[in-house]
Amino acid sequence: MDIIANDILIHAIVGLIIVSAFGVLSIKLRIVSFSGLIAGFIVGYIVWIFGGWTWFIIILMFHLSAAFFTKFKYKRKVKQGLAQEKGGARGWPNVFANGGFPTICAALEGIFVILIIGGAFDIFLFGFIGAVATMTADTIATETGLLSKTNPRLVTKLRKVVEPGSSGGVTILGELGALVGTLIIGGMAWLLAGLGLLASSFTYQLLIAAVVAGMLGCLVDSVFGASIQGIFQCNVCNKITEKAKHCGKKSTHLRGMAFFENNMVNFVASMSGGLIAMGLFLLF
């Protein structure tokens, strides 16, 4: 019993050091804001404690790839007025919206393993991977789509051309970016499982689940963005925006549900991708 307790303590301490180190690096590189740092630590540490270091590596791949594609040609995005605010640093709402469902899956995995010693519950792993693949696909699709030479089309009305950065807009370049995102997550999961480092009896199925669930989850994000998400118009600069307040003034609500903002869309999409992957697990 003492050996188990010592192993748990070492696991917790190592996790604390590694997650904290990545947190400090992230804020120095302006990947997250201070609130995003705190939220990211909570998400990362829970994933480490309950899912283990391999699960942490998978969600870290999202964090790093999202940061890379957000910063990629950032000045060009700024000139177009399409760049993420604050240098691309993500705040706590974005971190929890994207990381919420994967964190729940990791916690459930850990709790069930504790209740049933020695067990492994692949359904939660699939849910975790599906959700992470979705948010990776969505982030890369958004950031690469902004660089497309052709204007996006509304996902619910493909004949309708919309402005770059519009909610629900899709481009071929963005969709290819989404596919790359799913392959990053699925490929890492497959590699870890193939090397026997990930506690799972599945290997290539993890890649399939990541690609299918990630692409479908990303589609859910686009559809919700085009139909349900609140869209406003700034009364100062007349820009169409997702924000209820723009240029320091209250914006005019145009369509969608005013309270249903982008982070809610991200959470629903992430959860959808996770649930789709869990459904695929039942089919394998």
Coordinates of N, CA and C in Angstrom, one line a residue, residues 63-278:
H63 N -2.5 22.0 -27.9 CA -2.1 23.3 -27.4 C -1.0 23.8 -28.3
L64 N 0.0 23.0 -28.6 CA 1.2 23.4 -29.4 C 0.8 23.7 -30.9
S65 N 0.0 22.8 -31.5 CA -0.4 23.0 -32.8 C -1.4 24.3 -33.0
A66 N -2.3 24.5 -32.0 CA -3.1 25.6 -32.0 C -2.3 26.9 -31.9
A67 N -1.3 26.9 -31.0 CA -0.4 28.1 -30.9 C 0.3 28.3 -32.2
F68 N 0.8 27.3 -32.8 CA 1.6 27.5 -34.0 C 0.8 28.1 -35.1
F69 N -0.4 27.5 -35.4 CA -1.2 28.0 -36.5 C -1.9 29.4 -36.2
T70 N -2.1 29.7 -34.9 CA -2.6 31.0 -34.5 C -1.5 32.0 -34.8
K71 N -0.2 31.7 -34.5 CA 0.8 32.7 -34.7 C 1.3 32.7 -36.2
F72 N 1.0 31.7 -36.9 CA 1.4 31.6 -38.3 C 0.9 32.8 -39.2
K73 N 1.8 33.5 -39.8 CA 1.4 34.7 -40.6 C 0.4 35.6 -39.8
Y74 N 0.7 35.8 -38.5 CA -0.2 36.6 -37.7 C -0.3 38.1 -38.1
K75 N 0.9 38.6 -38.6 CA 0.8 40.0 -39.0 C -0.1 40.2 -40.2
R76 N -0.1 39.2 -41.1 CA -1.0 39.3 -42.2 C -2.5 39.3 -41.8
K77 N -2.8 38.5 -40.8 CA -4.1 38.4 -40.2 C -4.5 39.7 -39.5
V78 N -3.5 40.3 -38.9 CA -3.8 41.6 -38.2 C -4.1 42.7 -39.2
K79 N -3.4 42.7 -40.4 CA -3.7 43.7 -41.4 C -5.1 43.5 -42.0
Q80 N -5.5 42.3 -42.0 CA -6.9 42.0 -42.6 C -7.9 42.2 -41.5
G81 N -7.5 42.5 -40.3 CA -8.5 42.6 -39.2 C -9.1 41.3 -38.7
L82 N -8.4 40.2 -39.0 CA -8.9 38.9 -38.7 C -8.2 38.1 -37.6
A83 N -7.1 38.7 -37.0 CA -6.3 38.0 -36.1 C -7.0 37.9 -34.7
Q84 N -6.6 36.9 -34.0 CA -7.1 36.8 -32.6 C -6.5 37.9 -31.8
E85 N -7.3 38.4 -30.8 CA -7.0 39.5 -30.0 C -5.8 39.2 -29.1
K86 N -5.1 40.2 -28.6 CA -4.1 40.0 -27.6 C -2.9 39.1 -28.0
G87 N -2.6 39.3 -29.3 CA -1.5 38.5 -29.9 C -1.8 37.0 -30.0
G88 N -3.1 36.7 -29.9 CA -3.5 35.3 -30.1 C -3.5 34.5 -28.7
A89 N -3.3 35.3 -27.6 CA -3.3 34.7 -26.3 C -4.7 34.3 -25.9
R90 N -4.9 33.0 -25.5 CA -6.2 32.5 -25.2 C -6.6 32.8 -23.7
G91 N -7.8 33.2 -23.4 CA -8.2 33.4 -22.1 C -8.9 32.2 -21.5
W92 N -9.3 32.3 -20.2 CA -9.9 31.2 -19.6 C -11.2 30.6 -20.2
P93 N -12.1 31.5 -20.8 CA -13.3 31.0 -21.4 C -13.0 30.0 -22.5
N94 N -12.0 30.4 -23.4 CA -11.6 29.6 -24.5 C -11.0 28.3 -24.1
V95 N -10.2 28.3 -23.0 CA -9.5 27.1 -22.5 C -10.5 26.1 -22.0
F96 N -11.4 26.6 -21.2 CA -12.4 25.7 -20.6 C -13.4 25.2 -21.7
A97 N -13.8 26.1 -22.6 CA -14.7 25.7 -23.7 C -14.1 24.5 -24.5
N98 N -12.8 24.6 -24.8 CA -12.1 23.6 -25.6 C -11.7 22.4 -24.8
G99 N -11.3 22.6 -23.5 CA -10.7 21.6 -22.7 C -11.7 20.9 -21.7
G100 N -12.9 21.5 -21.7 CA -13.9 21.0 -20.7 C -14.2 19.5 -20.8
F101 N -14.7 19.1 -22.0 CA -15.1 17.8 -22.2 C -14.0 16.8 -22.2
P102 N -12.8 17.1 -22.7 CA -11.7 16.2 -22.6 C -11.3 16.0 -21.1
T103 N -11.4 17.0 -20.3 CA -11.1 17.0 -18.9 C -12.1 16.0 -18.2
I104 N -13.4 16.1 -18.5 CA -14.4 15.3 -18.0 C -14.1 13.8 -18.3
C105 N -13.7 13.6 -19.5 CA -13.4 12.2 -19.9 C -12.2 11.6 -19.1
A106 N -11.2 12.5 -19.0 CA -10.0 12.0 -18.2 C -10.4 11.7 -16.8
A107 N -11.2 12.6 -16.2 CA -11.6 12.4 -14.8 C -12.4 11.1 -14.6
L108 N -13.3 10.9 -15.6 CA -14.1 9.7 -15.5 C -13.3 8.4 -15.6
E109 N -12.3 8.5 -16.5 CA -11.4 7.4 -16.7 C -10.7 7.1 -15.4
G110 N -10.1 8.1 -14.7 CA -9.4 8.0 -13.5 C -10.3 7.4 -12.4
I111 N -11.5 8.0 -12.3 CA -12.4 7.5 -11.2 C -12.8 6.1 -11.4
F112 N -13.1 5.7 -12.6 CA -13.5 4.3 -12.9 C -12.3 3.3 -12.6
V113 N -11.1 3.7 -13.0 CA -9.9 2.9 -12.7 C -9.7 2.7 -11.2
I114 N -10.0 3.8 -10.5 CA -9.8 3.7 -9.0 C -10.9 2.8 -8.4
L115 N -12.1 2.9 -8.9 CA -13.2 2.0 -8.4 C -13.0 0.6 -8.8
I116 N -12.4 0.4 -10.0 CA -12.2 -1.0 -10.5 C -10.7 -1.1 -10.7
I117 N -9.9 -1.5 -9.7 CA -8.5 -1.5 -9.8 C -8.0 -2.3 -11.0
G118 N -7.1 -1.7 -11.8 CA -6.5 -2.4 -12.9 C -7.3 -2.4 -14.2
G119 N -8.5 -1.7 -14.1 CA -9.3 -1.7 -15.3 C -8.8 -0.6 -16.2
A120 N -9.3 -0.6 -17.5 CA -9.0 0.4 -18.4 C -10.3 0.6 -19.2
F121 N -10.7 1.9 -19.3 CA -12.0 2.1 -19.9 C -11.8 2.9 -21.2
D122 N -11.7 2.2 -22.3 CA -11.4 2.8 -23.6 C -12.4 3.7 -24.1
I123 N -13.7 3.6 -23.7 CA -14.7 4.5 -24.1 C -14.4 5.9 -23.7
F124 N -13.8 6.1 -22.6 CA -13.5 7.5 -22.2 C -12.2 8.0 -22.9
L125 N -11.3 7.1 -23.3 CA -10.2 7.5 -24.1 C -10.7 7.9 -25.5
F126 N -11.6 7.2 -26.0 CA -12.2 7.6 -27.3 C -12.8 8.9 -27.3
G127 N -13.6 9.1 -26.2 CA -14.3 10.4 -26.0 C -13.3 11.6 -25.9
F128 N -12.2 11.3 -25.2 CA -11.1 12.3 -25.0 C -10.5 12.6 -26.3
I129 N -10.1 11.6 -27.1 CA -9.4 11.8 -28.4 C -10.4 12.5 -29.4
G130 N -11.6 12.1 -29.4 CA -12.6 12.7 -30.3 C -12.8 14.2 -30.0
A131 N -12.8 14.5 -28.8 CA -13.0 15.9 -28.4 C -11.7 16.8 -28.7
V132 N -10.6 16.2 -28.4 CA -9.3 16.9 -28.6 C -9.1 17.1 -30.2
A133 N -9.4 16.0 -30.9 CA -9.3 16.1 -32.4 C -10.2 17.2 -32.9
T134 N -11.4 17.3 -32.4 CA -12.4 18.3 -32.8 C -11.8 19.7 -32.6
M135 N -11.4 20.0 -31.4 CA -10.9 21.3 -31.1 C -9.6 21.7 -31.9
T136 N -8.8 20.6 -32.1 CA -7.6 20.9 -32.9 C -8.0 21.2 -34.4
A137 N -8.9 20.4 -34.9 CA -9.4 20.6 -36.3 C -10.0 21.9 -36.5
D138 N -10.8 22.3 -35.5 CA -11.5 23.6 -35.6 C -10.6 24.8 -35.5
T139 N -9.6 24.7 -34.6 CA -8.7 25.8 -34.5 C -7.8 26.0 -35.7
I140 N -7.3 24.8 -36.2 CA -6.4 24.9 -37.4 C -7.2 25.3 -38.6
A141 N -8.5 24.8 -38.7 CA -9.3 25.2 -39.9 C -9.6 26.7 -39.9
T142 N -9.8 27.2 -38.7 CA -10.1 28.7 -38.6 C -8.9 29.5 -39.0
E143 N -7.7 29.1 -38.4 CA -6.5 29.9 -38.7 C -6.0 29.8 -40.1
T144 N -6.1 28.6 -40.7 CA -5.6 28.4 -42.1 C -6.6 29.0 -43.0
G145 N -7.9 28.9 -42.7 CA -9.0 29.4 -43.6 C -8.9 30.9 -43.8
L146 N -8.4 31.6 -42.7 CA -8.2 33.1 -42.8 C -7.2 33.4 -43.9
L147 N -6.3 32.5 -44.3 CA -5.3 32.8 -45.2 C -5.7 32.3 -46.6
S148 N -6.9 31.8 -46.8 CA -7.3 31.4 -48.1 C -7.5 32.5 -49.1
K149 N -7.1 32.2 -50.3 CA -7.2 33.3 -51.4 C -8.6 33.4 -51.9
T150 N -9.5 32.5 -51.5 CA -10.9 32.6 -51.9 C -11.7 32.8 -50.7
N151 N -12.8 33.6 -50.8 CA -13.7 33.9 -49.7 C -14.4 32.6 -49.3
P152 N -14.7 32.5 -48.0 CA -15.4 31.3 -47.5 C -16.8 31.3 -48.0
R153 N -17.4 30.1 -47.9 CA -18.9 29.9 -48.2 C -19.6 29.5 -46.9
L154 N -20.8 29.9 -46.8 CA -21.6 29.5 -45.6 C -21.9 28.1 -45.6
V155 N -21.6 27.3 -44.5 CA -21.7 25.9 -44.5 C -23.1 25.4 -44.7
T156 N -24.1 26.2 -44.3 CA -25.5 25.8 -44.4 C -26.1 26.2 -45.8
K157 N -25.4 27.1 -46.5 CA -25.8 27.6 -47.8 C -24.5 27.8 -48.7
L158 N -24.0 26.7 -49.2 CA -22.7 26.7 -49.9 C -22.6 27.6 -51.0
R159 N -23.7 28.0 -51.6 CA -23.7 29.0 -52.7 C -23.4 30.4 -52.2
K160 N -23.6 30.6 -50.9 CA -23.5 32.0 -50.4 C -22.1 32.2 -49.9
V161 N -21.5 33.2 -50.5 CA -20.1 33.7 -50.2 C -20.2 34.6 -49.0
V162 N -19.3 34.4 -48.0 CA -19.3 35.3 -46.9 C -17.9 35.9 -46.7
E163 N -17.8 36.9 -45.8 CA -16.5 37.5 -45.5 C -15.6 36.6 -44.7
P164 N -14.3 36.7 -45.0 CA -13.3 35.9 -44.2 C -13.5 36.1 -42.7
G165 N -13.5 35.0 -41.9 CA -13.7 35.2 -40.5 C -15.1 35.1 -40.0
S166 N -16.0 35.0 -41.0 CA -17.5 34.9 -40.6 C -17.8 33.5 -40.0
S167 N -18.6 33.5 -38.9 CA -19.0 32.3 -38.3 C -19.7 31.4 -39.3
G168 N -19.4 30.1 -39.3 CA -20.0 29.2 -40.2 C -19.4 29.2 -41.6
G169 N -18.4 30.0 -41.9 CA -17.8 30.1 -43.2 C -16.8 29.0 -43.3
V170 N -16.7 28.3 -44.5 CA -15.8 27.2 -44.7 C -15.0 27.5 -46.0
T171 N -13.8 27.0 -46.1 CA -12.9 27.1 -47.3 C -12.3 25.7 -47.4
I172 N -11.8 25.5 -48.7 CA -11.1 24.2 -48.9 C -9.8 24.2 -48.1
L173 N -9.1 25.3 -48.1 CA -7.9 25.3 -47.3 C -8.1 25.1 -45.8
G174 N -9.2 25.6 -45.3 CA -9.6 25.4 -43.9 C -9.9 24.0 -43.6
E175 N -10.6 23.3 -44.5 CA -11.0 21.9 -44.3 C -9.8 21.0 -44.4
L176 N -8.8 21.4 -45.3 CA -7.6 20.6 -45.3 C -6.8 20.8 -44.0
G177 N -6.9 22.0 -43.4 CA -6.3 22.3 -42.1 C -6.9 21.5 -41.0
A178 N -8.3 21.3 -41.1 CA -9.0 20.5 -40.1 C -8.5 19.1 -40.2
L179 N -8.4 18.6 -41.4 CA -7.9 17.2 -41.6 C -6.5 17.0 -41.0
V180 N -5.7 18.0 -41.2 CA -4.3 17.9 -40.6 C -4.4 17.8 -39.1
G181 N -5.3 18.6 -38.5 CA -5.5 18.6 -37.1 C -5.9 17.3 -36.5
T182 N -6.8 16.6 -37.2 CA -7.3 15.3 -36.7 C -6.2 14.3 -36.9
L183 N -5.4 14.4 -37.9 CA -4.2 13.5 -38.1 C -3.2 13.7 -37.1
I184 N -3.0 14.9 -36.6 CA -2.0 15.2 -35.6 C -2.4 14.4 -34.3
I185 N -3.6 14.6 -33.9 CA -4.1 14.0 -32.7 C -4.2 12.5 -32.8
G186 N -4.9 12.0 -33.9 CA -5.0 10.6 -34.1 C -3.7 9.9 -34.3
G187 N -2.8 10.5 -35.0 CA -1.5 9.9 -35.2 C -0.7 9.8 -33.9
M188 N -0.8 10.8 -33.0 CA -0.1 10.7 -31.8 C -0.7 9.6 -30.9
A189 N -2.0 9.5 -30.9 CA -2.7 8.4 -30.1 C -2.3 7.1 -30.6
W190 N -2.3 6.9 -31.9 CA -1.9 5.6 -32.6 C -0.5 5.3 -32.2
L191 N 0.4 6.3 -32.3 CA 1.8 6.0 -32.0 C 2.0 5.6 -30.6
L192 N 1.4 6.3 -29.6 CA 1.5 5.9 -28.2 C 1.0 4.6 -27.9
A193 N -0.2 4.2 -28.5 CA -0.8 2.9 -28.3 C 0.1 1.8 -29.0
G194 N 0.6 2.1 -30.2 CA 1.4 1.1 -30.9 C 2.7 0.8 -30.1
L195 N 3.2 1.8 -29.4 CA 4.4 1.6 -28.6 C 4.1 1.0 -27.2
G196 N 2.8 0.7 -27.0 CA 2.5 0.1 -25.7 C 2.5 1.1 -24.5
L197 N 2.5 2.4 -24.8 CA 2.6 3.4 -23.8 C 1.2 3.9 -23.3
L198 N 0.3 3.7 -24.2 CA -1.1 4.2 -23.9 C -1.9 2.9 -23.5
A199 N -2.5 3.0 -22.3 CA -3.3 1.8 -21.8 C -4.5 1.6 -22.6
S200 N -4.4 0.9 -23.8 CA -5.5 0.7 -24.6 C -5.3 -0.5 -25.5
S201 N -6.3 -1.3 -25.8 CA -6.2 -2.5 -26.6 C -6.3 -2.1 -28.1
F202 N -6.6 -0.8 -28.3 CA -6.8 -0.3 -29.7 C -5.6 0.4 -30.2
T203 N -5.4 0.4 -31.5 CA -4.3 1.2 -32.1 C -4.8 2.1 -33.2
Y204 N -4.8 1.5 -34.4 CA -5.2 2.3 -35.6 C -6.7 2.8 -35.5
Q205 N -7.5 2.1 -34.7 CA -8.9 2.6 -34.5 C -8.9 4.0 -33.8
L206 N -7.9 4.3 -33.1 CA -7.8 5.6 -32.4 C -7.6 6.7 -33.5
L207 N -6.8 6.4 -34.5 CA -6.6 7.3 -35.6 C -7.9 7.5 -36.4
I208 N -8.6 6.4 -36.7 CA -9.9 6.5 -37.4 C -10.9 7.3 -36.6
A209 N -11.0 7.1 -35.3 CA -11.9 7.8 -34.5 C -11.6 9.3 -34.5
A210 N -10.3 9.6 -34.4 CA -9.9 11.0 -34.4 C -10.3 11.7 -35.6
V211 N -10.0 11.1 -36.8 CA -10.3 11.7 -38.1 C -11.8 11.9 -38.3
V212 N -12.6 10.8 -38.1 CA -14.0 10.8 -38.3 C -14.7 11.8 -37.3
A213 N -14.4 11.6 -36.0 CA -15.1 12.4 -35.0 C -14.6 13.9 -35.1
G214 N -13.3 14.0 -35.3 CA -12.8 15.4 -35.4 C -13.4 16.2 -36.6
M215 N -13.5 15.6 -37.7 CA -14.1 16.3 -38.9 C -15.6 16.6 -38.7
L216 N -16.3 15.6 -38.1 CA -17.7 15.8 -37.9 C -18.0 16.8 -36.8
G217 N -17.1 16.8 -35.7 CA -17.2 17.8 -34.7 C -16.9 19.1 -35.2
C218 N -16.0 19.3 -36.1 CA -15.6 20.6 -36.7 C -16.8 21.0 -37.5
L219 N -17.5 20.1 -38.2 CA -18.7 20.5 -39.0 C -19.8 21.0 -38.1
V220 N -20.0 20.3 -36.9 CA -21.0 20.8 -35.9 C -20.7 22.2 -35.5
D221 N -19.4 22.5 -35.3 CA -19.0 23.9 -35.0 C -19.4 24.9 -36.0
S222 N -19.2 24.5 -37.3 CA -19.5 25.4 -38.4 C -21.0 25.6 -38.5
V223 N -21.8 24.5 -38.4 CA -23.2 24.6 -38.5 C -23.8 25.5 -37.4
F224 N -23.3 25.2 -36.2 CA -23.8 26.0 -35.1 C -23.4 27.5 -35.2
G225 N -22.2 27.7 -35.7 CA -21.8 29.1 -36.0 C -22.6 29.8 -37.0
A226 N -23.1 29.1 -38.0 CA -23.9 29.7 -39.1 C -25.3 29.8 -38.7
S227 N -25.8 29.1 -37.7 CA -27.3 29.1 -37.5 C -27.7 29.6 -36.1
I228 N -27.0 29.1 -35.0 CA -27.4 29.4 -33.7 C -26.6 30.5 -33.0
Q229 N -25.3 30.5 -33.3 CA -24.5 31.5 -32.6 C -24.9 32.9 -32.8
G230 N -24.9 33.8 -31.8 CA -25.3 35.1 -31.9 C -24.3 36.0 -32.7
I231 N -24.9 36.7 -33.7 CA -24.1 37.6 -34.6 C -24.6 39.0 -34.4
F232 N -23.7 39.9 -34.4 CA -24.0 41.3 -34.1 C -23.4 42.2 -35.1
Q233 N -23.8 43.5 -35.1 CA -23.2 44.5 -35.9 C -22.8 45.7 -35.0
C234 N -21.5 46.1 -35.2 CA -21.0 47.2 -34.4 C -21.7 48.5 -34.8
N235 N -22.1 49.3 -33.9 CA -22.8 50.6 -34.2 C -21.8 51.7 -34.4
V236 N -20.5 51.4 -34.2 CA -19.4 52.4 -34.4 C -18.7 52.2 -35.7
C237 N -18.2 51.0 -35.9 CA -17.5 50.7 -37.2 C -18.3 49.9 -38.2
N238 N -19.5 49.5 -37.8 CA -20.4 48.8 -38.7 C -19.9 47.4 -39.1
K239 N -18.9 46.9 -38.4 CA -18.3 45.5 -38.6 C -19.3 44.5 -38.1
I240 N -19.5 43.4 -38.8 CA -20.2 42.2 -38.4 C -19.3 41.5 -37.4
T241 N -19.8 41.2 -36.2 CA -19.0 40.6 -35.2 C -19.7 39.6 -34.4
E242 N -19.0 38.7 -33.6 CA -19.6 37.8 -32.7 C -19.7 38.4 -31.3
K243 N -19.3 39.6 -31.2 CA -19.3 40.2 -29.8 C -20.5 41.1 -29.6
A244 N -21.1 40.9 -28.4 CA -22.2 41.8 -28.1 C -21.8 43.2 -27.8
K245 N -20.5 43.4 -27.5 CA -20.0 44.7 -27.3 C -18.8 44.9 -28.2
H246 N -18.7 46.0 -29.0 CA -17.6 46.2 -29.9 C -17.3 47.7 -30.0
C247 N -16.0 48.0 -30.0 CA -15.6 49.4 -30.0 C -16.1 50.1 -28.8
G248 N -16.2 49.4 -27.7 CA -16.6 50.0 -26.4 C -18.1 50.3 -26.3
K249 N -18.9 49.9 -27.3 CA -20.3 50.2 -27.3 C -21.1 48.9 -27.6
K250 N -22.4 48.9 -27.1 CA -23.2 47.7 -27.3 C -23.5 47.5 -28.8
S251 N -23.4 46.3 -29.3 CA -23.7 46.0 -30.7 C -25.1 45.7 -30.9
T252 N -25.6 45.8 -32.2 CA -26.9 45.4 -32.6 C -27.0 44.0 -32.9
H253 N -28.0 43.3 -32.3 CA -28.1 41.8 -32.5 C -28.8 41.6 -33.9
L254 N -28.1 40.8 -34.7 CA -28.6 40.5 -36.1 C -29.3 39.2 -36.2
R255 N -28.7 38.1 -35.7 CA -29.3 36.8 -35.9 C -28.7 35.9 -34.8
G256 N -29.3 34.7 -34.8 CA -28.9 33.7 -33.8 C -29.3 34.0 -32.4
M257 N -28.9 33.2 -31.5 CA -29.2 33.4 -30.1 C -28.2 34.3 -29.5
A258 N -28.6 35.5 -29.0 CA -27.7 36.5 -28.5 C -26.7 36.0 -27.4
F259 N -27.2 35.1 -26.6 CA -26.4 34.6 -25.5 C -25.5 33.4 -25.9
F260 N -25.7 32.9 -27.1 CA -25.0 31.7 -27.5 C -23.7 32.2 -28.3
E261 N -22.6 32.4 -27.5 CA -21.4 33.0 -28.1 C -20.4 31.9 -28.5
N262 N -19.3 32.3 -29.0 CA -18.4 31.4 -29.7 C -17.9 30.3 -28.8
N263 N -17.6 30.6 -27.5 CA -17.1 29.6 -26.6 C -18.1 28.5 -26.3
M264 N -19.4 28.9 -26.3 CA -20.5 27.8 -26.2 C -20.5 26.9 -27.4
V265 N -20.3 27.5 -28.6 CA -20.2 26.7 -29.8 C -19.0 25.8 -29.7
N266 N -17.9 26.2 -29.3 CA -16.7 25.4 -29.1 C -17.0 24.2 -28.2
F267 N -17.6 24.5 -27.1 CA -17.9 23.4 -26.1 C -18.8 22.4 -26.7
V268 N -19.9 22.8 -27.4 CA -20.8 21.9 -28.0 C -20.1 21.0 -29.0
A269 N -19.3 21.7 -29.8 CA -18.6 21.0 -30.9 C -17.6 19.9 -30.3
S270 N -16.9 20.3 -29.3 CA -15.9 19.4 -28.7 C -16.7 18.2 -28.1
M271 N -17.8 18.5 -27.4 CA -18.6 17.4 -26.8 C -19.1 16.5 -27.9
S272 N -19.6 17.1 -29.0 CA -20.1 16.3 -30.1 C -19.1 15.4 -30.7
G273 N -17.9 15.9 -30.9 CA -16.8 15.1 -31.4 C -16.4 14.0 -30.4
G274 N -16.5 14.3 -29.1 CA -16.2 13.2 -28.1 C -17.3 12.1 -28.1
L275 N -18.5 12.5 -28.2 CA -19.6 11.6 -28.2 C -19.6 10.7 -29.5
I276 N -19.3 11.4 -30.6 CA -19.2 10.6 -31.8 C -18.1 9.5 -31.7
A277 N -17.0 9.9 -31.2 CA -15.9 8.9 -31.0 C -16.3 7.8 -30.0
M278 N -17.0 8.1 -29.0 CA -17.5 7.1 -28.1 C -18.5 6.2 -28.8

